[in-house]
Amino acid sequence: MLTWSRTPFRRASRHPFARAVAALVAVGFLTGCENLGKIDLNAAVQNLIQPDRTPQQYLLVAVSDTDPDIRRDAIAEVAESDQRDKDWAIKGMSTVALLETDTHARCVAIRGLGASGRPEAVDVALKILNAKSYAASEVWPPEPLCRADAAKVLADAVDRGAVREEQSRDARATLLQSLQDEDPEVRVFCAKGLRRFADAEVVDALIAATGDSVFAVAYEADYSLAVLTGHTFDCRRHAWEAWRAANGDRLFADGGKMPPKLQPPYSGAWGKIAYDTKKVFQTIIPAAKD
């Protein structure tokens, strides 16, 4: 079983590639290289000396190397492999997502979990978004970028119905709470995820979010309200509040009927392809002016 350790890795002299790096340095001096600092020794070792690794071997590197760039590249190999949905990969990516101190490596793991489609991705996203409820030894305090990726994983899972029944209550509560996050990208994804929860508390939270100072958040909240209620007021919070007061007992009477102004100008997947193709040609070949 893989475990995470913050204990420094073995000294460089005992690193498996130390001799190879030393050899390259020696070659640089012997050839009178004056710009050795510009040589990417790590890339040289990675590309010319070390053999191809399996995803399992990359995972070991991802949880042990002292260089965060190497850890990030290694976990990316796991996250992008066709084995990312295997139990060992899920456990490894979960460990990195929860405990890695490097933000970028951590985000790669979070996105890999989301792409796996496994329910464990929801569990990890919930822990990251509720990190203040955990000790740092369980969930390392996440940076805004990590919280945003976790919110996206959670919102996407909710949107495609991939949240298990026992996860649903925590997912709803977390999305409501994180709709107040200081990072606007987190709020955007939370507003998106809440459109699958049809209850009055969610409606009230989304109405409040239509007054967000960041337009992307306000727009996503308005769109989610349109999905839930069948109405839109173009992000005008006061109009939403007036509608809420007048329709307290029938908030979802028109739910599922998107307002005409928000309906796409096409129908179905093929219609979207045709529409997108037409827009591309209109961009390339502008209409003739009168």
mmCIF file of C-alpha atoms in Angstrom:
data_model
loop_
_atom_site.group_PDB
_atom_site.id
_atom_site.type_symbol
_atom_site.label_atom_id
_atom_site.label_comp_id
_atom_site.label_asym_id
_atom_site.label_seq_id
_atom_site.Cartn_x
_atom_site.Cartn_y
_atom_site.Cartn_z
ATOM 1 C CA MET A 1 0.000 0.000 0.000
ATOM 2 C CA LEU A 2 1.309 3.397 -0.946
ATOM 3 C CA THR A 3 1.673 5.883 1.872
ATOM 4 C CA TRP A 4 2.582 9.542 1.750
ATOM 5 C CA SER A 5 5.582 10.794 3.605
ATOM 6 C CA ARG A 6 6.917 14.283 4.037
ATOM 7 C CA THR A 7 10.283 12.899 5.098
ATOM 8 C CA PRO A 8 12.985 14.226 2.747
ATOM 9 C CA PHE A 9 14.056 11.770 0.088
ATOM 10 C CA ARG A 10 17.462 10.108 0.256
ATOM 11 C CA ARG A 11 20.470 12.303 -0.375
ATOM 12 C CA ALA A 12 21.264 13.116 -3.979
ATOM 13 C CA SER A 13 24.308 10.851 -3.896
ATOM 14 C CA ARG A 14 21.982 7.888 -3.402
ATOM 15 C CA HIS A 15 19.418 8.974 -5.985
ATOM 16 C CA PRO A 16 19.120 6.341 -8.762
ATOM 17 C CA PHE A 17 19.982 8.898 -11.427
ATOM 18 C CA ALA A 18 22.725 10.739 -9.510
ATOM 19 C CA ARG A 19 25.575 9.035 -11.377
ATOM 20 C CA ALA A 20 23.980 9.844 -14.731
ATOM 21 C CA VAL A 21 23.628 13.511 -13.807
ATOM 22 C CA ALA A 22 27.232 13.581 -12.536
ATOM 23 C CA ALA A 23 28.405 12.093 -15.821
ATOM 24 C CA LEU A 24 26.613 14.794 -17.796
ATOM 25 C CA VAL A 25 28.150 17.479 -15.594
ATOM 26 C CA ALA A 26 31.602 15.963 -16.152
ATOM 27 C CA VAL A 27 31.064 15.949 -19.907
ATOM 28 C CA GLY A 28 30.096 19.614 -19.719
ATOM 29 C CA PHE A 29 33.329 20.533 -17.967
ATOM 30 C CA LEU A 30 35.496 18.333 -20.179
ATOM 31 C CA THR A 31 34.098 19.924 -23.314
ATOM 32 C CA GLY A 32 34.620 23.424 -21.923
ATOM 33 C CA CYS A 33 30.910 24.184 -21.820
ATOM 34 C CA GLU A 34 30.435 27.725 -20.530
ATOM 35 C CA ASN A 35 26.634 27.601 -20.518
ATOM 36 C CA LEU A 36 26.123 24.441 -18.534
ATOM 37 C CA GLY A 37 23.447 26.161 -16.465
ATOM 38 C CA LYS A 38 21.308 26.392 -19.580
ATOM 39 C CA ILE A 39 21.392 22.635 -20.148
ATOM 40 C CA ASP A 40 18.289 20.861 -18.903
ATOM 41 C CA LEU A 41 20.063 17.960 -17.215
ATOM 42 C CA ASN A 42 16.840 16.595 -15.831
ATOM 43 C CA ALA A 43 15.285 16.439 -19.297
ATOM 44 C CA ALA A 44 18.418 14.783 -20.658
ATOM 45 C CA VAL A 45 18.276 12.093 -18.010
ATOM 46 C CA GLN A 46 14.540 11.658 -18.442
ATOM 47 C CA ASN A 47 14.630 11.402 -22.225
ATOM 48 C CA LEU A 48 17.949 9.700 -22.998
ATOM 49 C CA ILE A 49 18.895 7.501 -20.080
ATOM 50 C CA GLN A 50 15.964 6.254 -18.070
ATOM 51 C CA PRO A 51 13.866 3.460 -19.586
ATOM 52 C CA ASP A 52 10.161 3.815 -20.264
ATOM 53 C CA ARG A 53 8.187 3.547 -17.056
ATOM 54 C CA THR A 54 4.862 1.922 -16.394
ATOM 55 C CA PRO A 55 2.074 4.004 -14.825
ATOM 56 C CA GLN A 56 2.693 2.130 -11.562
ATOM 57 C CA GLN A 57 6.336 3.190 -11.597
ATOM 58 C CA TYR A 58 5.372 6.780 -12.351
ATOM 59 C CA LEU A 59 3.095 6.707 -9.326
ATOM 60 C CA LEU A 60 6.004 5.715 -7.104
ATOM 61 C CA VAL A 61 7.957 8.685 -8.451
ATOM 62 C CA ALA A 62 4.958 10.964 -7.888
ATOM 63 C CA VAL A 63 4.881 10.199 -4.167
ATOM 64 C CA SER A 64 8.621 10.046 -3.497
ATOM 65 C CA ASP A 65 10.707 12.443 -5.601
ATOM 66 C CA THR A 66 11.901 15.665 -3.983
ATOM 67 C CA ASP A 67 11.468 17.735 -7.158
ATOM 68 C CA PRO A 68 7.864 19.013 -7.475
ATOM 69 C CA ASP A 69 8.200 19.308 -11.259
ATOM 70 C CA ILE A 70 9.133 15.642 -11.507
ATOM 71 C CA ARG A 71 6.278 14.713 -9.171
ATOM 72 C CA ARG A 72 3.870 16.726 -11.296
ATOM 73 C CA ASP A 73 5.036 15.136 -14.545
ATOM 74 C CA ALA A 74 4.879 11.682 -12.970
ATOM 75 C CA ILE A 75 1.340 12.020 -11.657
ATOM 76 C CA ALA A 76 0.341 13.427 -15.063
ATOM 77 C CA GLU A 77 1.530 10.182 -16.649
ATOM 78 C CA VAL A 78 -0.780 8.288 -14.306
ATOM 79 C CA ALA A 79 -3.710 10.671 -14.779
ATOM 80 C CA GLU A 80 -3.445 10.514 -18.577
ATOM 81 C CA SER A 81 -2.943 6.762 -18.813
ATOM 82 C CA ASP A 82 -5.626 4.237 -19.726
ATOM 83 C CA GLN A 83 -5.202 2.768 -16.242
ATOM 84 C CA ARG A 84 -6.302 5.849 -14.314
ATOM 85 C CA ASP A 85 -9.563 4.179 -13.290
ATOM 86 C CA LYS A 86 -7.825 1.193 -11.689
ATOM 87 C CA ASP A 87 -7.968 0.852 -7.903
ATOM 88 C CA TRP A 88 -4.227 1.409 -7.431
ATOM 89 C CA ALA A 89 -4.326 4.552 -9.606
ATOM 90 C CA ILE A 90 -7.349 5.956 -7.760
ATOM 91 C CA LYS A 91 -5.657 5.399 -4.387
ATOM 92 C CA GLY A 92 -2.447 7.005 -5.602
ATOM 93 C CA MET A 93 -4.107 10.027 -7.198
ATOM 94 C CA SER A 94 -6.289 10.449 -4.107
ATOM 95 C CA THR A 95 -3.179 10.523 -1.926
ATOM 96 C CA VAL A 96 -1.559 13.166 -4.123
ATOM 97 C CA ALA A 97 -4.777 15.195 -4.392
ATOM 98 C CA LEU A 98 -5.185 15.295 -0.627
ATOM 99 C CA LEU A 99 -1.613 15.570 0.635
ATOM 100 C CA GLU A 100 0.682 16.947 -2.077
ATOM 101 C CA THR A 101 2.154 20.326 -1.116
ATOM 102 C CA ASP A 102 2.808 21.447 -4.696
ATOM 103 C CA THR A 103 -0.340 23.065 -6.069
ATOM 104 C CA HIS A 104 0.188 22.130 -9.713
ATOM 105 C CA ALA A 105 0.955 18.476 -9.037
ATOM 106 C CA ARG A 106 -2.059 18.359 -6.776
ATOM 107 C CA CYS A 107 -4.352 19.835 -9.419
ATOM 108 C CA VAL A 108 -3.186 17.272 -11.972
ATOM 109 C CA ALA A 109 -4.230 14.523 -9.562
ATOM 110 C CA ILE A 110 -7.611 16.145 -8.875
ATOM 111 C CA ARG A 111 -8.336 16.441 -12.601
ATOM 112 C CA GLY A 112 -7.204 12.872 -13.170
ATOM 113 C CA LEU A 113 -9.646 11.669 -10.533
ATOM 114 C CA GLY A 114 -12.432 13.624 -12.182
ATOM 115 C CA ALA A 115 -11.610 12.125 -15.575
ATOM 116 C CA SER A 116 -11.652 8.613 -14.109
ATOM 117 C CA GLY A 117 -15.389 8.788 -13.491
ATOM 118 C CA ARG A 118 -14.954 6.887 -10.233
ATOM 119 C CA PRO A 119 -17.102 7.832 -7.200
ATOM 120 C CA GLU A 120 -13.936 8.241 -5.127
ATOM 121 C CA ALA A 121 -13.357 11.482 -7.042
ATOM 122 C CA VAL A 122 -16.415 12.950 -5.323
ATOM 123 C CA ASP A 123 -15.138 11.888 -1.894
ATOM 124 C CA VAL A 124 -11.791 13.575 -2.530
ATOM 125 C CA ALA A 125 -13.417 16.746 -3.890
ATOM 126 C CA LEU A 126 -15.631 16.963 -0.807
ATOM 127 C CA LYS A 127 -12.633 16.629 1.499
ATOM 128 C CA ILE A 128 -10.667 19.317 -0.325
ATOM 129 C CA LEU A 129 -13.582 21.759 -0.275
ATOM 130 C CA ASN A 130 -14.075 21.031 3.442
ATOM 131 C CA ALA A 131 -10.360 21.029 4.262
ATOM 132 C CA LYS A 132 -10.850 23.241 7.324
ATOM 133 C CA SER A 133 -12.647 20.329 8.979
ATOM 134 C CA TYR A 134 -9.576 18.102 8.670
ATOM 135 C CA ALA A 135 -6.087 18.079 10.107
ATOM 136 C CA ALA A 136 -3.282 18.924 7.683
ATOM 137 C CA SER A 137 -2.126 15.311 7.964
ATOM 138 C CA GLU A 138 -5.414 14.266 6.328
ATOM 139 C CA VAL A 139 -6.008 17.135 3.905
ATOM 140 C CA TRP A 140 -3.235 19.607 3.167
ATOM 141 C CA PRO A 141 -4.698 23.168 3.137
ATOM 142 C CA PRO A 142 -5.647 23.745 -0.531
ATOM 143 C CA GLU A 143 -4.810 26.798 -2.589
ATOM 144 C CA PRO A 144 -7.646 28.477 -4.560
ATOM 145 C CA LEU A 145 -6.648 26.650 -7.756
ATOM 146 C CA CYS A 146 -7.022 23.299 -5.991
ATOM 147 C CA ARG A 147 -10.401 24.280 -4.575
ATOM 148 C CA ALA A 148 -11.548 25.377 -8.022
ATOM 149 C CA ASP A 149 -10.547 22.054 -9.568
ATOM 150 C CA ALA A 150 -12.252 20.180 -6.737
ATOM 151 C CA ALA A 151 -15.414 22.264 -7.202
ATOM 152 C CA LYS A 152 -15.387 21.480 -10.928
ATOM 153 C CA VAL A 153 -14.989 17.751 -10.277
ATOM 154 C CA LEU A 154 -17.911 17.868 -7.841
ATOM 155 C CA ALA A 155 -20.138 19.990 -10.096
ATOM 156 C CA ASP A 156 -19.448 17.793 -13.128
ATOM 157 C CA ALA A 157 -20.229 14.646 -11.128
ATOM 158 C CA VAL A 158 -23.506 16.147 -9.929
ATOM 159 C CA ASP A 159 -24.380 17.285 -13.453
ATOM 160 C CA ARG A 160 -23.969 13.823 -14.965
ATOM 161 C CA GLY A 161 -25.696 12.061 -12.071
ATOM 162 C CA ALA A 162 -22.518 10.372 -10.852
ATOM 163 C CA VAL A 163 -22.962 11.286 -7.178
ATOM 164 C CA ARG A 164 -24.023 8.335 -5.069
ATOM 165 C CA GLU A 165 -27.075 8.630 -2.847
ATOM 166 C CA GLU A 166 -24.967 8.603 0.321
ATOM 167 C CA GLN A 167 -22.832 11.440 -1.101
ATOM 168 C CA SER A 168 -25.721 13.632 -2.212
ATOM 169 C CA ARG A 169 -26.399 15.417 1.085
ATOM 170 C CA ASP A 170 -22.735 16.309 1.601
ATOM 171 C CA ALA A 171 -22.429 17.378 -2.038
ATOM 172 C CA ARG A 172 -25.368 19.769 -1.720
ATOM 173 C CA ALA A 173 -24.171 21.209 1.595
ATOM 174 C CA THR A 174 -20.632 21.648 0.284
ATOM 175 C CA LEU A 175 -21.766 23.390 -2.895
ATOM 176 C CA LEU A 176 -23.936 25.766 -0.860
ATOM 177 C CA GLN A 177 -21.099 26.541 1.526
ATOM 178 C CA SER A 178 -18.478 26.932 -1.195
ATOM 179 C CA LEU A 179 -20.746 29.295 -3.117
ATOM 180 C CA GLN A 180 -19.354 31.785 -0.569
ATOM 181 C CA ASP A 181 -15.706 30.914 -1.330
ATOM 182 C CA GLU A 182 -13.339 33.854 -1.747
ATOM 183 C CA ASP A 183 -12.231 32.526 -5.137
ATOM 184 C CA PRO A 184 -14.686 33.402 -7.948
ATOM 185 C CA GLU A 185 -13.848 30.308 -9.992
ATOM 186 C CA VAL A 186 -14.918 28.113 -7.080
ATOM 187 C CA ARG A 187 -18.181 30.060 -6.875
ATOM 188 C CA VAL A 188 -18.805 29.613 -10.605
ATOM 189 C CA PHE A 189 -18.555 25.826 -10.402
ATOM 190 C CA CYS A 190 -20.659 25.693 -7.245
ATOM 191 C CA ALA A 191 -23.399 27.735 -8.908
ATOM 192 C CA LYS A 192 -23.326 25.239 -11.767
ATOM 193 C CA GLY A 193 -23.488 22.198 -9.490
ATOM 194 C CA LEU A 194 -26.458 23.509 -7.515
ATOM 195 C CA ARG A 195 -28.774 23.472 -10.534
ATOM 196 C CA ARG A 196 -29.456 19.776 -9.872
ATOM 197 C CA PHE A 197 -30.856 20.386 -6.375
ATOM 198 C CA ALA A 198 -34.451 21.596 -6.541
ATOM 199 C CA ASP A 199 -35.235 23.060 -3.135
ATOM 200 C CA ALA A 200 -36.026 26.498 -1.744
ATOM 201 C CA GLU A 201 -32.715 26.939 0.101
ATOM 202 C CA VAL A 202 -30.783 26.369 -3.115
ATOM 203 C CA VAL A 203 -33.008 28.842 -4.975
ATOM 204 C CA ASP A 204 -32.400 31.486 -2.308
ATOM 205 C CA ALA A 205 -28.641 30.924 -2.417
ATOM 206 C CA LEU A 206 -28.574 31.193 -6.200
ATOM 207 C CA ILE A 207 -30.708 34.346 -6.162
ATOM 208 C CA ALA A 208 -28.193 35.909 -3.781
ATOM 209 C CA ALA A 209 -25.397 34.822 -6.130
ATOM 210 C CA THR A 210 -26.996 36.679 -9.060
ATOM 211 C CA GLY A 211 -25.788 39.799 -7.261
ATOM 212 C CA ASP A 212 -22.182 38.573 -7.145
ATOM 213 C CA SER A 213 -19.589 41.211 -8.010
ATOM 214 C CA VAL A 214 -18.060 38.810 -10.556
ATOM 215 C CA PHE A 215 -20.316 38.555 -13.608
ATOM 216 C CA ALA A 216 -19.325 34.960 -14.411
ATOM 217 C CA VAL A 217 -20.691 33.887 -11.028
ATOM 218 C CA ALA A 218 -23.879 35.918 -11.438
ATOM 219 C CA TYR A 219 -24.444 34.515 -14.934
ATOM 220 C CA GLU A 220 -23.951 30.895 -13.830
ATOM 221 C CA ALA A 221 -26.329 31.431 -10.914
ATOM 222 C CA ASP A 222 -28.963 32.945 -13.223
ATOM 223 C CA TYR A 223 -28.580 30.038 -15.652
ATOM 224 C CA SER A 224 -28.943 27.496 -12.848
ATOM 225 C CA LEU A 225 -32.083 29.268 -11.681
ATOM 226 C CA ALA A 226 -33.402 29.073 -15.246
ATOM 227 C CA VAL A 227 -32.816 25.304 -15.239
ATOM 228 C CA LEU A 228 -34.604 24.943 -11.898
ATOM 229 C CA THR A 229 -37.488 27.375 -12.418
ATOM 230 C CA GLY A 230 -37.881 27.900 -16.157
ATOM 231 C CA HIS A 231 -37.355 31.665 -15.777
ATOM 232 C CA THR A 232 -34.530 34.156 -16.181
ATOM 233 C CA PHE A 233 -34.142 37.769 -15.153
ATOM 234 C CA ASP A 234 -30.750 38.441 -16.730
ATOM 235 C CA CYS A 235 -28.842 38.405 -13.434
ATOM 236 C CA ARG A 236 -31.063 41.099 -11.915
ATOM 237 C CA ARG A 237 -31.186 40.108 -8.265
ATOM 238 C CA HIS A 238 -34.071 42.415 -7.316
ATOM 239 C CA ALA A 239 -36.222 40.963 -10.102
ATOM 240 C CA TRP A 240 -35.451 37.457 -8.863
ATOM 241 C CA GLU A 241 -36.328 38.434 -5.296
ATOM 242 C CA ALA A 242 -39.670 39.860 -6.444
ATOM 243 C CA TRP A 243 -40.421 36.680 -8.401
ATOM 244 C CA ARG A 244 -39.441 34.578 -5.369
ATOM 245 C CA ALA A 245 -41.841 36.496 -3.122
ATOM 246 C CA ALA A 246 -44.700 36.068 -5.602
ATOM 247 C CA ASN A 247 -44.101 32.365 -6.270
ATOM 248 C CA GLY A 248 -43.099 30.964 -2.909
ATOM 249 C CA ASP A 249 -45.292 27.865 -3.190
ATOM 250 C CA ARG A 250 -44.670 27.109 -6.865
ATOM 251 C CA LEU A 251 -40.976 27.740 -7.429
ATOM 252 C CA PHE A 252 -40.503 24.726 -9.680
ATOM 253 C CA ALA A 253 -43.795 24.758 -11.587
ATOM 254 C CA ASP A 254 -41.985 25.566 -14.841
ATOM 255 C CA GLY A 255 -38.754 23.749 -14.038
ATOM 256 C CA GLY A 256 -37.113 21.993 -16.969
ATOM 257 C CA LYS A 257 -38.539 24.463 -19.504
ATOM 258 C CA MET A 258 -35.684 26.711 -20.483
ATOM 259 C CA PRO A 259 -36.662 30.306 -21.317
ATOM 260 C CA PRO A 260 -36.615 30.933 -25.100
ATOM 261 C CA LYS A 261 -33.722 33.407 -24.857
ATOM 262 C CA LEU A 262 -31.537 30.707 -23.264
ATOM 263 C CA GLN A 263 -32.422 27.938 -25.681
ATOM 264 C CA PRO A 264 -29.661 27.077 -28.192
ATOM 265 C CA PRO A 265 -30.295 27.894 -31.878
ATOM 266 C CA TYR A 266 -30.068 24.205 -32.808
ATOM 267 C CA SER A 267 -31.485 20.839 -31.810
ATOM 268 C CA GLY A 268 -29.464 17.724 -30.974
ATOM 269 C CA ALA A 269 -25.809 16.825 -31.457
ATOM 270 C CA TRP A 270 -25.886 17.011 -35.261
ATOM 271 C CA GLY A 271 -27.618 20.354 -35.097
ATOM 272 C CA LYS A 272 -24.829 21.663 -32.886
ATOM 273 C CA ILE A 273 -22.189 20.414 -35.329
ATOM 274 C CA ALA A 274 -23.970 22.124 -38.216
ATOM 275 C CA TYR A 275 -24.354 25.347 -36.217
ATOM 276 C CA ASP A 276 -20.705 25.395 -35.138
ATOM 277 C CA THR A 277 -19.567 24.675 -38.703
ATOM 278 C CA LYS A 278 -21.683 27.536 -40.023
ATOM 279 C CA LYS A 279 -20.208 29.922 -37.446
ATOM 280 C CA VAL A 280 -16.672 28.898 -38.443
ATOM 281 C CA PHE A 281 -17.373 29.582 -42.127
ATOM 282 C CA GLN A 282 -18.978 32.919 -41.260
ATOM 283 C CA THR A 283 -15.805 33.856 -39.415
ATOM 284 C CA ILE A 284 -13.534 32.771 -42.271
ATOM 285 C CA ILE A 285 -15.706 34.178 -45.076
ATOM 286 C CA PRO A 286 -17.543 37.300 -43.824
ATOM 287 C CA ALA A 287 -20.804 38.185 -45.514
ATOM 288 C CA ALA A 288 -20.519 40.690 -48.363
ATOM 289 C CA LYS A 289 -21.274 44.295 -47.432
ATOM 290 C CA ASP A 290 -23.986 46.175 -49.288
#
